Amino acid sequence: MIRTIALREFKTLFLSPLAWTILAIIQFILAYLFLTQVETFIRVQPELATIENAPGLTDIVVTPLYSNAAIILMLVTPLLTMRLICEERRNKTLPLLLSAPVSNTQIILGKYLGIMGLFFIMTLLISLMPLSLLTGGTLDYGKCLANLLALFLLLSAFTSTGLYMSCIAGHPIIAALGAFGLLLLLWIMDLSTGIKDQHSELFEYLSLLKHFQMIQTGLIRSVDLIYFAIFILLFLILSIRNLDNERL
């Protein structure tokens, strides 16, 4: 049943122009930023040749690409997740869905996997840009895969947050603003760690940015993977609990 709900949600996204428009706009913006970074690398390449252990093509072009993608998708994800449950409630179809012979867990996971299907395609399209560099250069494949993993985990966390906000909000716009506000707060959580005498291990651990950047470096630690796993599971469980209350 999870698969049926996920496929329905995935197909619904592409029945409207929203998904196609967002895909096109994101690709256009990231392509421009990507070409800008390539131009920067070409300009500084003579200077890099004189530096020992200088950063390569992957560090100067690929890593900034995924970093830019993370920031842009933090803005986009709430727009795609705001209607998952909230729209069902506004259209009076949520009671019908809750009365169907499916569990709340199946509903939440189905909708979550449906939207993640779109983000999976989006991630693959973004990854085609670094692969185009192989025609005239070499890449650090390990670091490229680490960046890909970091972005996908981050999108998974974004989606679970947006899904939960869609469960508790009464209007899609409120769900989108709430999701963006919460994600932005978690993104900048560790800014205080750079201030003297203001270091906070708790804020540093809660920061999405900190764990995302750590995986980007190619150092895949269990603490970062566990963080994303707990983060995603927490918001999925909260979403399921919210549907439990509505069904009761």
CSV table of C-alpha atoms in Angstrom, one decimal:
chain,number,residue,atom,x,y,z
A,1,MET,CA,0.0,0.0,0.0
A,2,ILE,CA,2.9,2.3,0.7
A,3,ARG,CA,4.0,1.9,-2.9
A,4,THR,CA,0.6,2.7,-4.3
A,5,ILE,CA,0.4,5.9,-2.2
A,6,ALA,CA,3.9,6.9,-3.2
A,7,LEU,CA,3.3,6.3,-6.9
A,8,ARG,CA,0.0,8.3,-6.7
A,9,GLU,CA,1.8,11.2,-5.0
A,10,PHE,CA,4.7,11.1,-7.5
A,11,LYS,CA,2.4,11.1,-10.5
A,12,THR,CA,0.3,13.9,-9.0
A,13,LEU,CA,3.4,16.1,-8.8
A,14,PHE,CA,4.0,15.9,-12.5
A,15,LEU,CA,0.4,16.3,-13.5
A,16,SER,CA,0.7,20.0,-12.5
A,17,PRO,CA,3.2,22.4,-14.0
A,18,LEU,CA,4.7,23.1,-10.5
A,19,ALA,CA,7.2,20.2,-10.4
A,20,TRP,CA,8.3,20.8,-14.1
A,21,THR,CA,8.7,24.5,-13.4
A,22,ILE,CA,10.7,24.0,-10.3
A,23,LEU,CA,13.0,21.4,-11.9
A,24,ALA,CA,13.6,23.8,-14.9
A,25,ILE,CA,14.3,26.8,-12.7
A,26,ILE,CA,16.6,24.9,-10.3
A,27,GLN,CA,18.6,23.4,-13.2
A,28,PHE,CA,19.0,26.9,-14.8
A,29,ILE,CA,20.2,28.6,-11.7
A,30,LEU,CA,22.6,25.8,-10.7
A,31,ALA,CA,23.9,25.6,-14.3
A,32,TYR,CA,24.7,29.3,-14.2
A,33,LEU,CA,26.5,28.9,-10.8
A,34,PHE,CA,28.3,25.8,-12.0
A,35,LEU,CA,29.6,27.6,-15.1
A,36,THR,CA,30.7,30.5,-13.0
A,37,GLN,CA,32.7,28.2,-10.8
A,38,VAL,CA,34.3,26.5,-13.8
A,39,GLU,CA,35.3,29.9,-15.1
A,40,THR,CA,36.8,30.7,-11.8
A,41,PHE,CA,38.8,27.5,-11.8
A,42,ILE,CA,40.2,28.2,-15.3
A,43,ARG,CA,41.2,31.7,-14.2
A,44,VAL,CA,43.1,30.6,-11.1
A,45,GLN,CA,44.5,27.4,-12.6
A,46,PRO,CA,48.0,28.9,-13.4
A,47,GLU,CA,48.3,30.1,-9.8
A,48,LEU,CA,47.2,26.7,-8.4
A,49,ALA,CA,49.9,25.0,-10.5
A,50,THR,CA,52.5,26.7,-8.3
A,51,ILE,CA,50.9,25.7,-5.0
A,52,GLU,CA,51.7,22.4,-3.3
A,53,ASN,CA,48.7,20.3,-2.5
A,54,ALA,CA,46.4,23.0,-4.1
A,55,PRO,CA,42.7,22.4,-4.2
A,56,GLY,CA,41.6,20.6,-7.3
A,57,LEU,CA,38.6,20.7,-9.7
A,58,THR,CA,36.4,18.9,-7.2
A,59,ASP,CA,37.0,21.3,-4.3
A,60,ILE,CA,36.6,24.5,-6.4
A,61,VAL,CA,33.7,23.5,-8.7
A,62,VAL,CA,31.8,20.4,-7.4
A,63,THR,CA,31.6,21.1,-3.7
A,64,PRO,CA,30.4,24.7,-4.1
A,65,LEU,CA,27.8,23.3,-6.6
A,66,TYR,CA,26.3,21.0,-4.0
A,67,SER,CA,26.5,23.7,-1.3
A,68,ASN,CA,24.5,26.1,-3.6
A,69,ALA,CA,22.0,23.4,-4.3
A,70,ALA,CA,21.5,22.8,-0.6
A,71,ILE,CA,20.6,26.5,0.0
A,72,ILE,CA,18.3,26.7,-3.0
A,73,LEU,CA,16.5,23.5,-2.2
A,74,MET,CA,16.0,24.7,1.4
A,75,LEU,CA,13.8,27.4,-0.2
A,76,VAL,CA,12.1,25.0,-2.6
A,77,THR,CA,11.3,22.0,-0.4
A,78,PRO,CA,8.6,23.7,1.7
A,79,LEU,CA,6.8,24.7,-1.5
A,80,LEU,CA,6.6,21.1,-2.6
A,81,THR,CA,5.8,19.6,0.8
A,82,MET,CA,3.2,22.2,2.0
A,83,ARG,CA,0.3,20.5,0.2
A,84,LEU,CA,1.0,16.8,1.2
A,85,ILE,CA,-1.5,16.6,4.1
A,86,CYS,CA,-2.7,20.2,4.3
A,87,GLU,CA,-4.2,20.2,0.9
A,88,GLU,CA,-6.0,16.9,1.7
A,89,ARG,CA,-7.5,18.6,4.8
A,90,ARG,CA,-8.6,21.7,2.9
A,91,ASN,CA,-10.2,19.6,0.1
A,92,LYS,CA,-12.1,17.5,2.7
A,93,THR,CA,-10.4,14.4,1.3
A,94,LEU,CA,-8.4,13.6,4.4
A,95,PRO,CA,-11.3,11.9,6.3
A,96,LEU,CA,-11.8,9.7,3.3
A,97,LEU,CA,-8.1,8.8,3.3
A,98,LEU,CA,-8.1,8.1,7.0
A,99,SER,CA,-11.2,5.9,6.7
A,100,ALA,CA,-9.5,3.8,4.1
A,101,PRO,CA,-8.0,0.4,5.1
A,102,VAL,CA,-4.5,1.8,5.4
A,103,SER,CA,-2.6,2.7,8.5
A,104,ASN,CA,-1.3,6.2,9.3
A,105,THR,CA,2.2,4.9,8.9
A,106,GLN,CA,1.5,3.8,5.4
A,107,ILE,CA,0.0,7.1,4.5
A,108,ILE,CA,2.9,9.1,5.8
A,109,LEU,CA,5.6,6.9,4.4
A,110,GLY,CA,3.8,6.7,1.0
A,111,LYS,CA,3.6,10.5,0.7
A,112,TYR,CA,7.2,10.9,2.0
A,113,LEU,CA,8.6,8.4,-0.6
A,114,GLY,CA,6.5,10.0,-3.3
A,115,ILE,CA,8.0,13.4,-2.8
A,116,MET,CA,11.4,11.9,-2.3
A,117,GLY,CA,11.1,10.3,-5.8
A,118,LEU,CA,11.1,13.8,-7.2
A,119,PHE,CA,14.1,14.9,-5.2
A,120,PHE,CA,15.9,11.7,-6.3
A,121,ILE,CA,15.5,12.8,-9.9
A,122,MET,CA,16.5,16.3,-9.0
A,123,THR,CA,19.7,15.1,-7.3
A,124,LEU,CA,20.6,13.0,-10.3
A,125,LEU,CA,20.1,15.9,-12.7
A,126,ILE,CA,22.3,18.1,-10.5
A,127,SER,CA,25.0,15.3,-10.5
A,128,LEU,CA,25.2,15.4,-14.3
A,129,MET,CA,26.9,18.7,-14.2
A,130,PRO,CA,30.1,17.5,-12.4
A,131,LEU,CA,30.2,14.4,-14.6
A,132,SER,CA,30.5,16.7,-17.6
A,133,LEU,CA,33.9,17.8,-16.3
A,134,LEU,CA,35.3,14.4,-17.1
A,135,THR,CA,35.6,15.4,-20.7
A,136,GLY,CA,38.5,17.7,-19.9
A,137,GLY,CA,39.6,17.0,-16.3
A,138,THR,CA,39.7,14.6,-13.4
A,139,LEU,CA,37.5,14.4,-10.4
A,140,ASP,CA,37.9,13.0,-6.9
A,141,TYR,CA,35.2,10.3,-7.1
A,142,GLY,CA,35.1,9.7,-3.4
A,143,LYS,CA,34.4,13.3,-2.6
A,144,CYS,CA,31.9,13.6,-5.4
A,145,LEU,CA,29.9,10.6,-4.0
A,146,ALA,CA,30.2,12.1,-0.5
A,147,ASN,CA,28.7,15.4,-1.8
A,148,LEU,CA,25.9,13.4,-3.5
A,149,LEU,CA,25.2,11.5,-0.2
A,150,ALA,CA,25.3,14.7,1.8
A,151,LEU,CA,22.8,16.4,-0.5
A,152,PHE,CA,20.4,13.4,-0.5
A,153,LEU,CA,20.4,13.1,3.3
A,154,LEU,CA,19.8,16.8,3.6
A,155,LEU,CA,16.9,16.7,1.2
A,156,SER,CA,15.5,13.7,3.2
A,157,ALA,CA,15.6,15.8,6.3
A,158,PHE,CA,14.1,18.8,4.6
A,159,THR,CA,11.2,16.6,3.3
A,160,SER,CA,10.4,15.0,6.7
A,161,THR,CA,10.3,18.5,8.3
A,162,GLY,CA,8.0,19.9,5.5
A,163,LEU,CA,5.7,16.8,5.8
A,164,TYR,CA,5.3,17.4,9.5
A,165,MET,CA,4.5,21.1,9.1
A,166,SER,CA,1.9,20.1,6.5
A,167,CYS,CA,0.3,17.8,9.0
A,168,ILE,CA,-0.1,20.5,11.7
A,169,ALA,CA,-0.8,23.6,9.6
A,170,GLY,CA,-4.2,24.7,8.6
A,171,HIS,CA,-3.1,26.3,5.3
A,172,PRO,CA,-0.4,25.3,2.8
A,173,ILE,CA,1.2,28.8,2.9
A,174,ILE,CA,1.5,28.5,6.7
A,175,ALA,CA,3.0,25.0,6.3
A,176,ALA,CA,5.6,26.4,3.8
A,177,LEU,CA,6.5,29.3,6.0
A,178,GLY,CA,6.7,27.2,9.1
A,179,ALA,CA,8.9,24.6,7.4
A,180,PHE,CA,11.2,27.2,6.0
A,181,GLY,CA,11.5,29.0,9.3
A,182,LEU,CA,12.4,25.8,11.2
A,183,LEU,CA,14.9,24.6,8.6
A,184,LEU,CA,16.6,28.1,8.5
A,185,LEU,CA,16.8,28.0,12.3
A,186,LEU,CA,18.4,24.5,12.2
A,187,TRP,CA,20.7,25.6,9.4
A,188,ILE,CA,22.2,28.6,11.3
A,189,MET,CA,22.1,26.9,14.7
A,190,ASP,CA,25.9,26.7,15.0
A,191,LEU,CA,26.7,30.4,14.1
A,192,SER,CA,27.3,31.0,17.8
A,193,THR,CA,30.1,28.4,17.8
A,194,GLY,CA,32.3,30.9,15.9
A,195,ILE,CA,31.9,33.5,18.6
A,196,LYS,CA,34.5,33.6,21.4
A,197,ASP,CA,33.2,32.1,24.7
A,198,GLN,CA,29.9,31.3,23.0
A,199,HIS,CA,30.7,27.7,22.0
A,200,SER,CA,27.8,25.3,22.4
A,201,GLU,CA,28.2,21.6,21.7
A,202,LEU,CA,24.4,21.2,21.7
A,203,PHE,CA,23.8,23.9,19.0
A,204,GLU,CA,26.7,22.5,17.0
A,205,TYR,CA,25.2,19.0,17.1
A,206,LEU,CA,21.7,20.2,16.2
A,207,SER,CA,22.9,22.2,13.2
A,208,LEU,CA,22.0,20.7,9.8
A,209,LEU,CA,24.8,22.8,8.2
A,210,LYS,CA,27.5,21.3,10.4
A,211,HIS,CA,26.7,17.7,9.6
A,212,PHE,CA,26.1,18.5,5.9
A,213,GLN,CA,29.5,20.1,5.5
A,214,MET,CA,31.3,17.4,7.4
A,215,ILE,CA,30.0,14.7,4.9
A,216,GLN,CA,30.9,17.0,2.1
A,217,THR,CA,34.6,16.9,3.0
A,218,GLY,CA,34.5,13.1,2.3
A,219,LEU,CA,34.8,12.2,6.0
A,220,ILE,CA,31.6,10.1,6.5
A,221,ARG,CA,31.3,9.6,10.2
A,222,SER,CA,28.7,7.5,12.0
A,223,VAL,CA,27.7,10.5,14.1
A,224,ASP,CA,26.6,12.4,11.0
A,225,LEU,CA,24.7,9.5,9.6
A,226,ILE,CA,23.0,8.8,12.9
A,227,TYR,CA,22.0,12.5,13.2
A,228,PHE,CA,20.2,12.4,9.9
A,229,ALA,CA,18.6,9.1,10.6
A,230,ILE,CA,17.3,10.4,14.0
A,231,PHE,CA,16.2,13.7,12.4
A,232,ILE,CA,14.2,12.0,9.7
A,233,LEU,CA,12.6,9.4,11.9
A,234,LEU,CA,11.7,12.0,14.5
A,235,PHE,CA,9.6,14.1,12.1
A,236,LEU,CA,8.1,11.1,10.4
A,237,ILE,CA,7.0,9.7,13.8
A,238,LEU,CA,5.6,13.1,14.8
A,239,SER,CA,3.7,13.2,11.5
A,240,ILE,CA,2.2,9.7,12.2
A,241,ARG,CA,1.2,10.7,15.7
A,242,ASN,CA,-0.5,13.8,14.4
A,243,LEU,CA,-2.6,11.7,12.0
A,244,ASP,CA,-3.4,9.3,14.9
A,245,ASN,CA,-4.9,12.2,16.7
A,246,GLU,CA,-7.0,13.3,13.7
A,247,ARG,CA,-8.2,9.7,13.2
A,248,LEU,CA,-9.3,9.4,16.8
